[in-house]
mmCIF file of C-alpha atoms and ligand atoms in Angstrom:
data_model
loop_
_atom_site.group_PDB
_atom_site.id
_atom_site.type_symbol
_atom_site.label_atom_id
_atom_site.label_comp_id
_atom_site.label_asym_id
_atom_site.label_seq_id
_atom_site.Cartn_x
_atom_site.Cartn_y
_atom_site.Cartn_z
ATOM 1 C CA MET W 1497 18.767 2.518 108.075
ATOM 2 C CA GLU W 1498 16.341 4.762 106.277
ATOM 3 C CA ALA W 1499 13.459 3.026 108.039
ATOM 4 C CA SER W 1500 14.844 3.127 111.528
ATOM 5 C CA ILE W 1501 15.639 6.839 111.328
ATOM 6 C CA SER W 1502 12.084 7.602 110.186
ATOM 7 C CA LEU W 1503 10.613 5.528 112.951
ATOM 8 C CA ARG W 1504 12.803 7.023 115.610
ATOM 9 C CA ALA W 1505 11.558 10.428 114.572
ATOM 10 C CA ALA W 1506 8.021 9.072 114.569
ATOM 11 C CA ALA W 1507 8.451 7.781 118.100
ATOM 12 C CA ASN W 1508 8.839 11.362 119.322
ATOM 13 C CA THR W 1509 5.698 12.660 117.663
ATOM 14 C CA PRO W 1510 2.245 12.629 119.255
ATOM 15 C CA THR W 1511 0.769 9.181 119.543
ATOM 16 C CA ARG W 1512 -2.110 9.444 117.103
ATOM 17 C CA VAL W 1513 0.226 10.699 114.418
ATOM 18 C CA VAL W 1514 2.605 7.805 114.937
ATOM 19 C CA ALA W 1515 -0.024 5.218 114.150
ATOM 20 C CA LEU W 1516 -0.862 6.877 110.877
ATOM 21 C CA GLN W 1517 2.776 7.348 109.989
ATOM 22 C CA SER W 1518 3.287 3.670 110.383
ATOM 23 C CA ILE W 1519 0.937 3.227 107.458
ATOM 24 C CA HIS W 1520 2.681 5.769 105.264
ATOM 25 C CA LEU W 1521 6.142 4.665 106.214
ATOM 26 C CA LYS W 1522 5.501 1.223 104.896
ATOM 27 C CA PRO W 1523 5.535 2.196 101.202
ATOM 28 C CA ARG W 1524 8.289 4.745 101.838
ATOM 29 C CA LEU W 1525 10.605 1.970 102.816
ATOM 30 C CA ARG W 1526 10.431 0.671 99.318
ATOM 31 C CA PHE W 1527 11.012 3.869 97.326
ATOM 32 C CA PHE W 1528 14.574 2.806 96.696
ATOM 33 C CA LYS W 1529 15.816 -0.156 94.755
ATOM 34 C CA PRO W 1530 18.235 -2.151 96.884
ATOM 35 C CA THR W 1531 21.840 -1.506 95.839
ATOM 36 C CA PRO W 1532 23.103 -4.586 93.998
ATOM 37 C CA VAL W 1533 25.810 -6.486 95.826
ATOM 38 C CA GLY W 1534 29.236 -5.365 94.655
ATOM 39 C CA SER W 1535 27.849 -2.221 93.026
ATOM 40 C CA SER W 1536 30.069 0.833 93.058
ATOM 41 C CA MET W 1537 27.092 3.115 93.775
ATOM 42 C CA ALA W 1538 27.271 4.789 97.159
ATOM 43 C CA HIS W 1539 23.506 4.966 97.672
ATOM 44 C CA ASN W 1540 20.228 3.373 96.539
ATOM 45 C CA THR W 1541 18.713 4.206 93.173
ATOM 46 C CA PRO W 1542 15.350 6.036 93.228
ATOM 47 C CA LEU W 1543 12.465 4.165 91.597
ATOM 48 C CA SER W 1544 10.633 5.744 88.667
ATOM 49 C CA ILE W 1545 7.392 7.626 89.472
ATOM 50 C CA GLN W 1546 5.433 4.839 87.823
ATOM 51 C CA ALA W 1547 7.133 2.208 89.926
ATOM 52 C CA GLN W 1548 6.568 4.269 93.082
ATOM 53 C CA LYS W 1549 2.877 4.492 92.301
ATOM 54 C CA SER W 1550 2.490 0.775 91.878
ATOM 55 C CA GLU W 1551 4.522 0.182 95.091
ATOM 56 C CA LEU W 1552 2.147 2.506 96.901
ATOM 57 C CA LYS W 1553 -0.908 0.772 95.539
ATOM 58 C CA GLU W 1554 0.437 -2.600 96.524
ATOM 59 C CA ALA W 1555 1.326 -1.389 99.989
ATOM 60 C CA SER W 1556 -2.000 0.226 100.698
ATOM 61 C CA ALA W 1557 -3.780 -2.951 99.645
ATOM 62 C CA GLU W 1558 -1.752 -4.671 102.350
ATOM 63 C CA ILE W 1559 -3.285 -2.391 104.943
ATOM 64 C CA THR W 1560 -6.390 -4.382 105.356
ATOM 65 C CA GLU W 1561 -9.471 -3.231 107.122
ATOM 66 C CA ARG W 1562 -8.447 -5.474 109.974
ATOM 67 C CA ASP W 1563 -5.087 -3.695 110.391
ATOM 68 C CA ALA W 1564 -6.867 -0.360 110.369
ATOM 69 C CA LEU W 1565 -9.194 -1.563 113.096
ATOM 70 C CA LYS W 1566 -6.295 -2.803 115.205
ATOM 71 C CA ILE W 1567 -4.536 0.518 114.830
ATOM 72 C CA LYS W 1568 -7.722 2.343 115.769
ATOM 73 C CA GLU W 1569 -8.040 0.180 118.852
ATOM 74 C CA TRP W 1570 -4.469 1.013 119.767
ATOM 75 C CA GLU W 1571 -5.114 4.735 119.323
ATOM 76 C CA VAL W 1572 -8.129 4.552 121.607
ATOM 77 C CA GLY W 1573 -5.906 2.788 124.137
ATOM 78 C CA MET W 1574 -3.396 5.640 123.958
ATOM 79 C CA PHE W 1575 -6.146 8.179 124.521
ATOM 80 C CA ARG W 1576 -7.322 6.199 127.519
ATOM 81 C CA ASP W 1577 -3.797 6.466 128.969
ATOM 82 C CA GLU W 1578 -4.062 10.246 128.826
ATOM 83 C CA VAL W 1579 -7.350 10.165 130.736
ATOM 84 C CA ALA W 1580 -5.900 7.683 133.227
ATOM 85 C CA ALA W 1581 -2.821 9.845 133.812
ATOM 86 C CA SER W 1582 -5.069 12.788 134.652
ATOM 87 C CA GLN W 1583 -6.505 10.634 137.468
ATOM 88 C CA GLY W 1584 -3.030 9.888 138.834
ATOM 89 C CA ILE W 1585 -2.820 6.428 137.245
ATOM 90 C CA ARG W 1586 0.771 5.698 136.300
ATOM 91 C CA ILE W 1587 0.083 2.382 134.588
ATOM 92 C CA ARG W 1588 -0.115 2.755 130.819
ATOM 93 C CA ARG W 1589 -2.472 0.299 129.169
ATOM 94 C CA ARG W 1590 -0.227 -0.359 126.187
ATOM 95 C CA PRO W 1591 3.344 0.289 125.002
ATOM 96 C CA PRO W 1592 3.438 4.035 124.277
ATOM 97 C CA THR W 1593 5.654 4.385 121.224
ATOM 98 C CA GLY W 1594 3.902 2.046 118.884
ATOM 99 C CA PRO W 1595 1.374 -0.694 118.496
ATOM 100 C CA PRO W 1596 2.607 -4.077 119.690
ATOM 101 C CA LEU W 1597 4.583 -6.180 117.246
ATOM 102 C CA HIS W 1598 1.929 -8.236 115.621
ATOM 103 C CA TYR W 1599 -0.190 -5.207 114.794
ATOM 104 C CA VAL W 1600 2.287 -3.745 112.329
ATOM 105 C CA GLY W 1601 4.122 -6.629 110.781
ATOM 106 C CA PRO W 1602 7.486 -5.410 109.535
ATOM 107 C CA PHE W 1603 8.142 -2.769 112.197
ATOM 108 C CA GLU W 1604 9.333 -5.273 114.719
ATOM 109 C CA PHE W 1605 11.950 -3.038 116.240
ATOM 110 C CA ARG W 1606 9.272 -0.711 117.590
ATOM 111 C CA ILE W 1607 8.839 -2.947 120.602
ATOM 112 C CA GLN W 1608 12.502 -2.449 121.431
ATOM 113 C CA ASN W 1609 12.231 1.320 121.637
ATOM 114 C CA GLU W 1610 13.196 2.617 125.014
ATOM 115 C CA GLY W 1611 9.718 3.938 125.744
ATOM 116 C CA ASN W 1612 8.304 0.515 125.094
ATOM 117 C CA THR W 1613 9.904 -0.945 128.200
ATOM 118 C CA PRO W 1614 7.376 -1.347 131.028
ATOM 119 C CA ARG W 1615 8.200 0.900 133.962
ATOM 120 C CA ASN W 1616 7.323 -1.664 136.612
ATOM 121 C CA ILE W 1617 5.965 -5.169 137.070
ATOM 122 C CA LEU W 1618 2.316 -4.093 137.208
ATOM 123 C CA GLU W 1619 2.703 -2.313 133.889
ATOM 124 C CA GLU W 1620 4.415 -5.367 132.396
ATOM 125 C CA ILE W 1621 1.557 -7.588 133.571
ATOM 126 C CA VAL W 1622 -1.042 -5.216 132.118
ATOM 127 C CA TRP W 1623 0.720 -5.026 128.738
ATOM 128 C CA HIS W 1624 0.925 -8.767 128.585
ATOM 129 C CA LYS W 1625 -2.704 -9.096 129.664
ATOM 130 C CA ASP W 1626 -3.754 -6.814 126.819
ATOM 131 C CA LEU W 1627 -2.281 -9.202 124.240
ATOM 132 C CA GLU W 1628 -3.557 -12.263 126.075
ATOM 133 C CA VAL W 1629 -7.122 -10.948 126.261
ATOM 134 C CA SER W 1630 -7.160 -9.902 122.613
ATOM 135 C CA GLN W 1631 -6.226 -13.479 121.657
ATOM 136 C CA MET W 1632 -8.751 -15.026 124.057
ATOM 137 C CA LYS W 1633 -11.476 -12.756 122.729
ATOM 138 C CA GLU W 1634 -10.810 -13.949 119.214
ATOM 139 C CA ARG W 1635 -11.246 -17.540 120.327
ATOM 140 C CA GLU W 1636 -14.391 -16.867 122.371
ATOM 141 C CA PRO W 1637 -16.096 -13.634 121.345
ATOM 142 C CA LEU W 1638 -18.636 -12.027 123.660
ATOM 143 C CA PRO W 1639 -21.745 -13.536 122.013
ATOM 144 C CA VAL W 1640 -20.262 -17.007 122.609
ATOM 145 C CA LEU W 1641 -19.624 -16.134 126.275
ATOM 146 C CA LYS W 1642 -23.122 -14.758 126.685
ATOM 147 C CA LYS W 1643 -24.484 -18.067 125.481
ATOM 148 C CA ALA W 1644 -22.180 -19.953 127.869
ATOM 149 C CA LEU W 1645 -23.551 -17.898 130.775
ATOM 150 C CA GLU W 1646 -26.732 -19.953 130.557
ATOM 151 C CA ASN W 1647 -24.773 -22.965 131.794
ATOM 152 C CA ALA W 1648 -22.747 -21.127 134.445
ATOM 153 C CA PRO W 1649 -23.244 -22.288 138.040
ATOM 154 C CA PRO W 1650 -25.496 -20.015 140.126
ATOM 155 C CA VAL W 1651 -23.858 -17.016 141.801
ATOM 156 C CA ARG W 1652 -23.085 -17.177 145.524
ATOM 157 C CA ASP W 1653 -23.305 -14.230 147.882
ATOM 158 C CA PHE W 1654 -19.717 -13.099 148.456
ATOM 159 C CA ILE W 1655 -20.376 -10.134 150.751
ATOM 160 C CA GLY W 1656 -23.033 -12.078 152.649
ATOM 161 C CA ALA W 1657 -20.518 -14.840 153.424
ATOM 162 C CA LEU W 1658 -17.990 -12.299 154.741
ATOM 163 C CA LYS W 1659 -20.568 -10.568 156.938
ATOM 164 C CA THR W 1660 -21.853 -13.856 158.370
ATOM 165 C CA ALA W 1661 -18.325 -15.025 159.223
ATOM 166 C CA ASN W 1662 -17.551 -11.678 160.842
ATOM 167 C CA LEU W 1663 -20.697 -11.850 162.977
ATOM 168 C CA GLN W 1664 -20.171 -15.476 163.954
ATOM 169 C CA THR W 1665 -16.497 -15.268 164.925
ATOM 170 C CA GLY W 1666 -16.142 -11.628 165.902
ATOM 171 C CA LEU W 1667 -13.061 -11.671 163.644
ATOM 172 C CA PRO W 1668 -12.620 -10.409 160.094
ATOM 173 C CA GLY W 1669 -14.126 -12.828 157.535
ATOM 174 C CA LEU W 1670 -11.327 -14.686 155.760
ATOM 175 C CA ILE W 1671 -10.819 -14.691 152.000
ATOM 176 C CA ALA W 1672 -8.187 -17.412 151.656
ATOM 177 C CA GLU W 1673 -6.084 -17.245 148.536
ATOM 178 C CA VAL W 1674 -5.234 -20.193 146.286
ATOM 179 C CA LYS W 1675 -1.913 -18.915 144.937
ATOM 180 C CA LYS W 1676 1.008 -20.962 143.676
ATOM 181 C CA ALA W 1677 3.526 -18.214 142.992
ATOM 182 C CA SER W 1678 3.915 -14.466 142.663
ATOM 183 C CA PRO W 1679 6.423 -12.154 140.990
ATOM 184 C CA SER W 1680 7.542 -10.821 144.379
ATOM 185 C CA ARG W 1681 7.810 -14.110 146.285
ATOM 186 C CA GLY W 1682 8.499 -16.714 143.590
ATOM 187 C CA VAL W 1683 7.023 -20.198 144.041
ATOM 188 C CA LEU W 1684 5.189 -20.413 147.376
ATOM 189 C CA ARG W 1685 4.263 -24.066 147.189
ATOM 190 C CA GLU W 1686 5.754 -26.758 144.952
ATOM 191 C CA ASP W 1687 3.127 -29.483 145.530
ATOM 192 C CA PHE W 1688 0.262 -27.296 144.419
ATOM 193 C CA ASP W 1689 -3.138 -28.961 144.164
ATOM 194 C CA PRO W 1690 -5.696 -26.131 143.959
ATOM 195 C CA VAL W 1691 -8.695 -28.287 144.890
ATOM 196 C CA GLU W 1692 -6.957 -29.839 147.891
ATOM 197 C CA ILE W 1693 -5.904 -26.395 149.114
ATOM 198 C CA ALA W 1694 -9.408 -24.998 148.590
ATOM 199 C CA LYS W 1695 -10.937 -27.858 150.592
ATOM 200 C CA ALA W 1696 -8.435 -27.355 153.413
ATOM 201 C CA TYR W 1697 -9.250 -23.621 153.519
ATOM 202 C CA GLU W 1698 -12.971 -24.318 153.669
ATOM 203 C CA LYS W 1699 -12.478 -26.878 156.434
ATOM 204 C CA GLY W 1700 -10.345 -24.359 158.316
ATOM 205 C CA GLY W 1701 -13.162 -21.792 158.339
ATOM 206 C CA ALA W 1702 -12.492 -19.554 155.333
ATOM 207 C CA ALA W 1703 -15.609 -17.535 154.415
ATOM 208 C CA CYS W 1704 -14.597 -17.085 150.769
ATOM 209 C CA LEU W 1705 -11.731 -18.119 148.508
ATOM 210 C CA SER W 1706 -9.604 -16.098 146.109
ATOM 211 C CA VAL W 1707 -8.267 -17.958 143.083
ATOM 212 C CA LEU W 1708 -5.398 -16.539 141.043
ATOM 213 C CA THR W 1709 -6.188 -17.001 137.368
ATOM 214 C CA ASP W 1710 -3.166 -15.261 135.834
ATOM 215 C CA GLN W 1711 -0.921 -17.902 134.330
ATOM 216 C CA LYS W 1712 2.266 -16.106 133.336
ATOM 217 C CA TYR W 1713 3.090 -14.242 136.534
ATOM 218 C CA PHE W 1714 1.234 -16.209 139.242
ATOM 219 C CA GLN W 1715 1.150 -19.721 137.750
ATOM 220 C CA GLY W 1716 -2.609 -19.711 138.174
ATOM 221 C CA GLY W 1717 -5.362 -20.474 135.702
ATOM 222 C CA PHE W 1718 -9.065 -20.354 134.967
ATOM 223 C CA GLU W 1719 -9.069 -24.141 135.062
ATOM 224 C CA ASN W 1720 -8.296 -23.873 138.817
ATOM 225 C CA LEU W 1721 -11.337 -21.684 139.335
ATOM 226 C CA GLU W 1722 -13.498 -24.092 137.370
ATOM 227 C CA LYS W 1723 -12.141 -27.173 139.150
ATOM 228 C CA ILE W 1724 -12.669 -25.665 142.589
ATOM 229 C CA ARG W 1725 -16.176 -24.616 141.702
ATOM 230 C CA ASN W 1726 -16.988 -28.152 140.508
ATOM 231 C CA SER W 1727 -15.324 -29.888 143.462
ATOM 232 C CA GLY W 1728 -18.128 -29.447 145.971
ATOM 233 C CA VAL W 1729 -16.448 -26.520 147.770
ATOM 234 C CA LYS W 1730 -19.225 -24.167 148.915
ATOM 235 C CA CYS W 1731 -17.321 -20.944 149.615
ATOM 236 C CA PRO W 1732 -17.979 -18.087 147.163
ATOM 237 C CA LEU W 1733 -15.032 -17.566 144.797
ATOM 238 C CA LEU W 1734 -13.150 -14.397 143.892
ATOM 239 C CA CYS W 1735 -11.515 -14.395 140.467
ATOM 240 C CA LYS W 1736 -8.120 -12.799 141.086
ATOM 241 C CA GLU W 1737 -7.257 -11.300 137.720
ATOM 242 C CA PHE W 1738 -5.858 -8.188 136.142
ATOM 243 C CA VAL W 1739 -9.054 -6.988 134.537
ATOM 244 C CA ILE W 1740 -8.610 -4.498 131.708
ATOM 245 C CA ASP W 1741 -11.577 -5.442 129.551
ATOM 246 C CA ALA W 1742 -15.217 -6.178 130.414
ATOM 247 C CA TRP W 1743 -14.928 -9.364 128.373
ATOM 248 C CA GLN W 1744 -12.884 -10.840 131.242
ATOM 249 C CA ILE W 1745 -15.802 -10.340 133.637
ATOM 250 C CA TYR W 1746 -18.099 -12.412 131.446
ATOM 251 C CA TYR W 1747 -15.387 -15.010 131.071
ATOM 252 C CA ALA W 1748 -14.834 -15.244 134.840
ATOM 253 C CA ARG W 1749 -18.561 -15.770 135.408
ATOM 254 C CA THR W 1750 -18.689 -18.598 132.854
ATOM 255 C CA LYS W 1751 -15.912 -20.273 134.848
ATOM 256 C CA GLY W 1752 -17.857 -20.043 138.117
ATOM 257 C CA ALA W 1753 -16.608 -16.809 139.728
ATOM 258 C CA ASP W 1754 -18.869 -15.066 142.273
ATOM 259 C CA ALA W 1755 -16.686 -11.975 142.648
ATOM 260 C CA ILE W 1756 -13.937 -10.291 140.643
ATOM 261 C CA LEU W 1757 -11.057 -7.940 141.418
ATOM 262 C CA LEU W 1758 -10.947 -4.463 139.863
ATOM 263 C CA ILE W 1759 -7.647 -2.647 140.482
ATOM 264 C CA ALA W 1760 -7.906 1.137 140.791
ATOM 265 C CA ALA W 1761 -4.174 1.526 140.029
ATOM 266 C CA VAL W 1762 -4.962 0.166 136.561
ATOM 267 C CA LEU W 1763 -8.531 1.274 135.824
ATOM 268 C CA PRO W 1764 -9.736 4.858 135.330
ATOM 269 C CA ASP W 1765 -12.992 5.879 137.037
ATOM 270 C CA LEU W 1766 -15.089 5.371 133.928
ATOM 271 C CA ASP W 1767 -13.872 1.779 133.579
ATOM 272 C CA ILE W 1768 -14.610 1.085 137.241
ATOM 273 C CA LYS W 1769 -18.115 2.502 136.851
ATOM 274 C CA TYR W 1770 -18.785 0.591 133.665
ATOM 275 C CA MET W 1771 -17.303 -2.674 134.929
ATOM 276 C CA THR W 1772 -19.196 -2.409 138.215
ATOM 277 C CA LYS W 1773 -22.388 -2.182 136.191
ATOM 278 C CA ILE W 1774 -21.456 -5.258 134.160
ATOM 279 C CA CYS W 1775 -20.711 -7.117 137.404
ATOM 280 C CA LYS W 1776 -24.105 -6.215 138.810
ATOM 281 C CA LEU W 1777 -25.768 -7.301 135.598
ATOM 282 C CA LEU W 1778 -24.157 -10.728 135.960
ATOM 283 C CA GLY W 1779 -24.691 -10.931 139.734
ATOM 284 C CA LEU W 1780 -20.938 -10.772 140.422
ATOM 285 C CA THR W 1781 -19.520 -8.795 143.337
ATOM 286 C CA PRO W 1782 -16.756 -6.378 142.341
ATOM 287 C CA LEU W 1783 -13.919 -6.064 144.880
ATOM 288 C CA VAL W 1784 -12.361 -2.698 144.088
ATOM 289 C CA GLU W 1785 -8.738 -2.553 145.190
ATOM 290 C CA VAL W 1786 -6.923 0.621 146.257
ATOM 291 C CA HIS W 1787 -3.503 1.198 147.723
ATOM 292 C CA ASP W 1788 -3.221 4.914 148.391
ATOM 293 C CA GLU W 1789 -5.312 7.928 149.395
ATOM 294 C CA ARG W 1790 -5.887 9.136 145.876
ATOM 295 C CA GLU W 1791 -7.215 5.782 144.712
ATOM 296 C CA MET W 1792 -9.421 5.530 147.806
ATOM 297 C CA ASP W 1793 -10.875 8.985 147.130
ATOM 298 C CA ARG W 1794 -11.537 8.133 143.498
ATOM 299 C CA VAL W 1795 -13.362 4.952 144.478
ATOM 300 C CA LEU W 1796 -15.369 6.699 147.192
ATOM 301 C CA GLY W 1797 -16.447 9.127 144.465
ATOM 302 C CA ILE W 1798 -18.155 6.278 142.595
ATOM 303 C CA ASP W 1799 -21.734 5.355 143.517
ATOM 304 C CA GLY W 1800 -22.720 1.850 144.494
ATOM 305 C CA ILE W 1801 -19.345 0.451 145.614
ATOM 306 C CA GLU W 1802 -19.965 -2.070 148.396
ATOM 307 C CA LEU W 1803 -16.630 -3.836 148.800
ATOM 308 C CA ILE W 1804 -13.223 -2.138 148.866
ATOM 309 C CA GLY W 1805 -9.880 -3.881 149.285
ATOM 310 C CA ILE W 1806 -6.917 -1.998 150.712
ATOM 311 C CA ASN W 1807 -3.767 -3.583 149.394
ATOM 312 C CA ASN W 1808 -0.834 -3.309 151.790
ATOM 313 C CA ARG W 1809 1.449 -4.253 148.916
ATOM 314 C CA ASN W 1810 2.302 -1.611 146.370
ATOM 315 C CA LEU W 1811 2.001 -3.547 143.106
ATOM 316 C CA GLU W 1812 4.507 -1.275 141.394
ATOM 317 C CA THR W 1813 7.307 -1.625 143.971
ATOM 318 C CA PHE W 1814 6.261 -4.752 145.961
ATOM 319 C CA LYS W 1815 6.753 -2.818 149.197
ATOM 320 C CA VAL W 1816 4.470 -4.218 151.928
ATOM 321 C CA ASP W 1817 3.319 -2.127 154.876
ATOM 322 C CA ILE W 1818 0.222 -3.112 156.844
ATOM 323 C CA SER W 1819 -0.122 0.353 158.327
ATOM 324 C CA ASN W 1820 -1.437 1.307 154.888
ATOM 325 C CA THR W 1821 -4.803 -0.217 155.864
ATOM 326 C CA LYS W 1822 -4.916 1.927 158.985
ATOM 327 C CA ASN W 1823 -3.866 5.119 157.219
ATOM 328 C CA LEU W 1824 -6.512 4.820 154.521
ATOM 329 C CA LEU W 1825 -9.285 4.243 157.043
ATOM 330 C CA GLN W 1826 -8.515 7.220 159.212
ATOM 331 C CA GLY W 1827 -10.620 10.390 159.572
ATOM 332 C CA GLU W 1828 -13.116 11.430 156.926
ATOM 333 C CA ARG W 1829 -12.514 8.388 154.697
ATOM 334 C CA GLY W 1830 -13.291 5.976 157.543
ATOM 335 C CA ARG W 1831 -16.389 7.973 158.408
ATOM 336 C CA ILE W 1832 -17.757 7.838 154.849
ATOM 337 C CA ILE W 1833 -17.057 4.097 154.649
ATOM 338 C CA ARG W 1834 -18.891 3.403 157.931
ATOM 339 C CA GLU W 1835 -21.786 5.624 156.965
ATOM 340 C CA ARG W 1836 -22.283 3.833 153.654
ATOM 341 C CA GLY W 1837 -21.829 0.371 155.182
ATOM 342 C CA ILE W 1838 -18.986 -0.432 152.776
ATOM 343 C CA ILE W 1839 -17.130 -3.619 153.726
ATOM 344 C CA VAL W 1840 -13.353 -3.141 153.700
ATOM 345 C CA VAL W 1841 -10.931 -5.994 153.098
ATOM 346 C CA GLY W 1842 -7.362 -5.749 154.459
ATOM 347 C CA GLU W 1843 -5.133 -7.328 151.804
ATOM 348 C CA SER W 1844 -1.584 -8.725 151.781
ATOM 349 C CA GLY W 1845 1.238 -9.107 154.246
ATOM 350 C CA LEU W 1846 -0.862 -10.547 157.092
ATOM 351 C CA PHE W 1847 0.929 -13.322 159.003
ATOM 352 C CA THR W 1848 0.059 -13.314 162.717
ATOM 353 C CA PRO W 1849 -2.890 -12.859 165.105
ATOM 354 C CA ALA W 1850 -1.347 -9.479 165.956
ATOM 355 C CA ASP W 1851 -1.531 -8.454 162.269
ATOM 356 C CA ILE W 1852 -5.184 -9.505 162.149
ATOM 357 C CA ALA W 1853 -5.981 -7.585 165.336
ATOM 358 C CA TYR W 1854 -4.180 -4.519 163.972
ATOM 359 C CA VAL W 1855 -6.222 -4.326 160.732
ATOM 360 C CA GLN W 1856 -9.429 -5.196 162.558
ATOM 361 C CA GLU W 1857 -8.808 -2.334 164.949
ATOM 362 C CA ALA W 1858 -8.318 -0.116 161.873
ATOM 363 C CA GLY W 1859 -11.852 -1.027 160.713
ATOM 364 C CA VAL W 1860 -11.722 -3.971 158.304
ATOM 365 C CA LYS W 1861 -14.467 -6.587 158.382
ATOM 366 C CA ALA W 1862 -12.565 -8.988 156.140
ATOM 367 C CA VAL W 1863 -8.996 -9.974 155.252
ATOM 368 C CA LEU W 1864 -7.414 -11.423 152.120
ATOM 369 C CA VAL W 1865 -4.524 -13.749 152.931
ATOM 370 C CA GLY W 1866 -2.327 -15.875 150.678
ATOM 371 C CA GLU W 1867 1.312 -16.481 151.476
ATOM 372 C CA SER W 1868 1.111 -17.134 155.223
ATOM 373 C CA ILE W 1869 -1.505 -19.899 154.882
ATOM 374 C CA VAL W 1870 -0.782 -21.407 151.466
ATOM 375 C CA LYS W 1871 2.770 -22.204 152.544
ATOM 376 C CA GLN W 1872 1.721 -24.438 155.436
ATOM 377 C CA ASP W 1873 1.732 -28.216 154.879
ATOM 378 C CA ASP W 1874 -1.874 -28.219 156.024
ATOM 379 C CA PRO W 1875 -3.418 -24.881 155.012
ATOM 380 C CA SER W 1876 -6.315 -25.363 157.449
ATOM 381 C CA LYS W 1877 -3.773 -25.399 160.301
ATOM 382 C CA GLY W 1878 -2.286 -22.292 158.695
ATOM 383 C CA ILE W 1879 -5.618 -20.563 159.382
ATOM 384 C CA VAL W 1880 -5.467 -21.542 163.075
ATOM 385 C CA GLY W 1881 -1.972 -20.063 163.213
ATOM 386 C CA LEU W 1882 -3.066 -16.869 161.476
ATOM 387 C CA PHE W 1883 -5.970 -16.153 163.839
ATOM 388 C CA GLY W 1884 -4.451 -17.732 166.944
ATOM 389 C CA LYS W 1885 -7.513 -19.951 167.258
ATOM 390 C CA ASP W 1886 -9.804 -22.354 165.443
ATOM 391 C CA ILE W 1887 -12.385 -20.349 163.469
ATOM 392 C CA SER W 1888 -13.980 -23.333 161.751
ATOM 393 C CA CYS W 1889 -17.285 -23.499 163.577
HETATM 394 O O1 IGP D 1319 0.113 -13.423 149.859
HETATM 395 P P1 IGP D 1319 -0.361 -12.248 150.660
HETATM 396 O O2 IGP D 1319 0.722 -11.295 151.017
HETATM 397 O O3 IGP D 1319 -1.161 -12.707 151.849
HETATM 398 O O4 IGP D 1319 -1.380 -11.416 149.724
HETATM 399 C C1 IGP D 1319 -2.596 -11.951 149.274
HETATM 400 C C2 IGP D 1319 -3.271 -10.959 148.301
HETATM 401 O O5 IGP D 1319 -3.603 -9.831 148.992
HETATM 402 C C3 IGP D 1319 -2.350 -10.639 147.112
HETATM 403 O O6 IGP D 1319 -2.090 -11.814 146.429
HETATM 404 C C4 IGP D 1319 -2.927 -9.605 146.162
HETATM 405 C C5 IGP D 1319 -3.649 -8.510 146.513
HETATM 406 N N1 IGP D 1319 -3.996 -7.797 145.424
HETATM 407 C C6 IGP D 1319 -3.507 -8.428 144.325
HETATM 408 C C7 IGP D 1319 -3.633 -8.100 142.947
HETATM 409 C C8 IGP D 1319 -3.073 -8.953 142.069
HETATM 410 C C9 IGP D 1319 -2.365 -10.090 142.455
HETATM 411 C C10 IGP D 1319 -2.244 -10.419 143.801
HETATM 412 C C11 IGP D 1319 -2.820 -9.588 144.737
#
């Protein structure tokens, strides 16, 4: 009781203070001897000063350097949320009212605080990704990945492939997505063989492929990326991930990615700038995804962006509206994009030749399509249906 009241109060205090309180609360929990069963005493008995001191000593020894580092990391994450919010980003990188469970041992109920409930699916995915990446990083720290880069397959030119396809067909270059399931649509294809699907896409004229690597929410995996890359498929590959840490970019490259998604709804400007630099260092193409005017303006404010995706699906609400692509390419924004030669990808919710014509008219040189083609028995025929003609030669 004592503990939960203290923590509830702590949950309302500024974030940096909460983390520190969690350290001090730990010994405080033990300042009272438990009331013996059957005792007539109405409340707990205070410990002697001496006993309190030794409890404190014992407790502070428990706070290892490692815990302190974890808490520090969490604090930095909270600060990042403040910066992100000032840029209109609603996604918080981590649960706001306390470090995740495993960081603080006994305070398990923190995670159940009301404020620790993700506000939407994108936020839930990001919170989960944060834990997932921290575990993956422990298994394969950056120096190990850097070493593995030496054996990574050579990088393929993602933008080049899109431009060539666009010139050859007069239609937007196709990035065909290898996706088994999604939180909004459930399972799209039961008999899911990623390599078979990738080969069918390539045969059907896809310029590039997008491979979902998130396991929990999309039933994807890095092994799919790796398998496709080793299968003889020639198309450049986009790693479709929720990137929150530069470590993931290195990891994607070791698995054979040629491009990687960076989501502006999740990443503040500084992260996009930094991660774009890492991508360039590794030869990867960053595809920076936006879904509203503010995100588009932020991304246009960053130097050196060559490929922008406009998502017609709002990842927070799942609402799909292909006129989003048109709206974001109108007026001044469209002019800047043309002037700089930025390639724009129309993403999500594209099903028919009319949809393709509509986004092409709006100014895209490429499209990213999953559902409408992955669902077809033969995905290469799905591509013919999508464009209204064979684009394979
Ligand atoms: O299946 P669709 O509606 O054709 O959409 C494909 C692709 O655009 C979509 O999967 C997507 C776009 N941006 C994302 C970010 C994360 C996960 C998935 C996505």
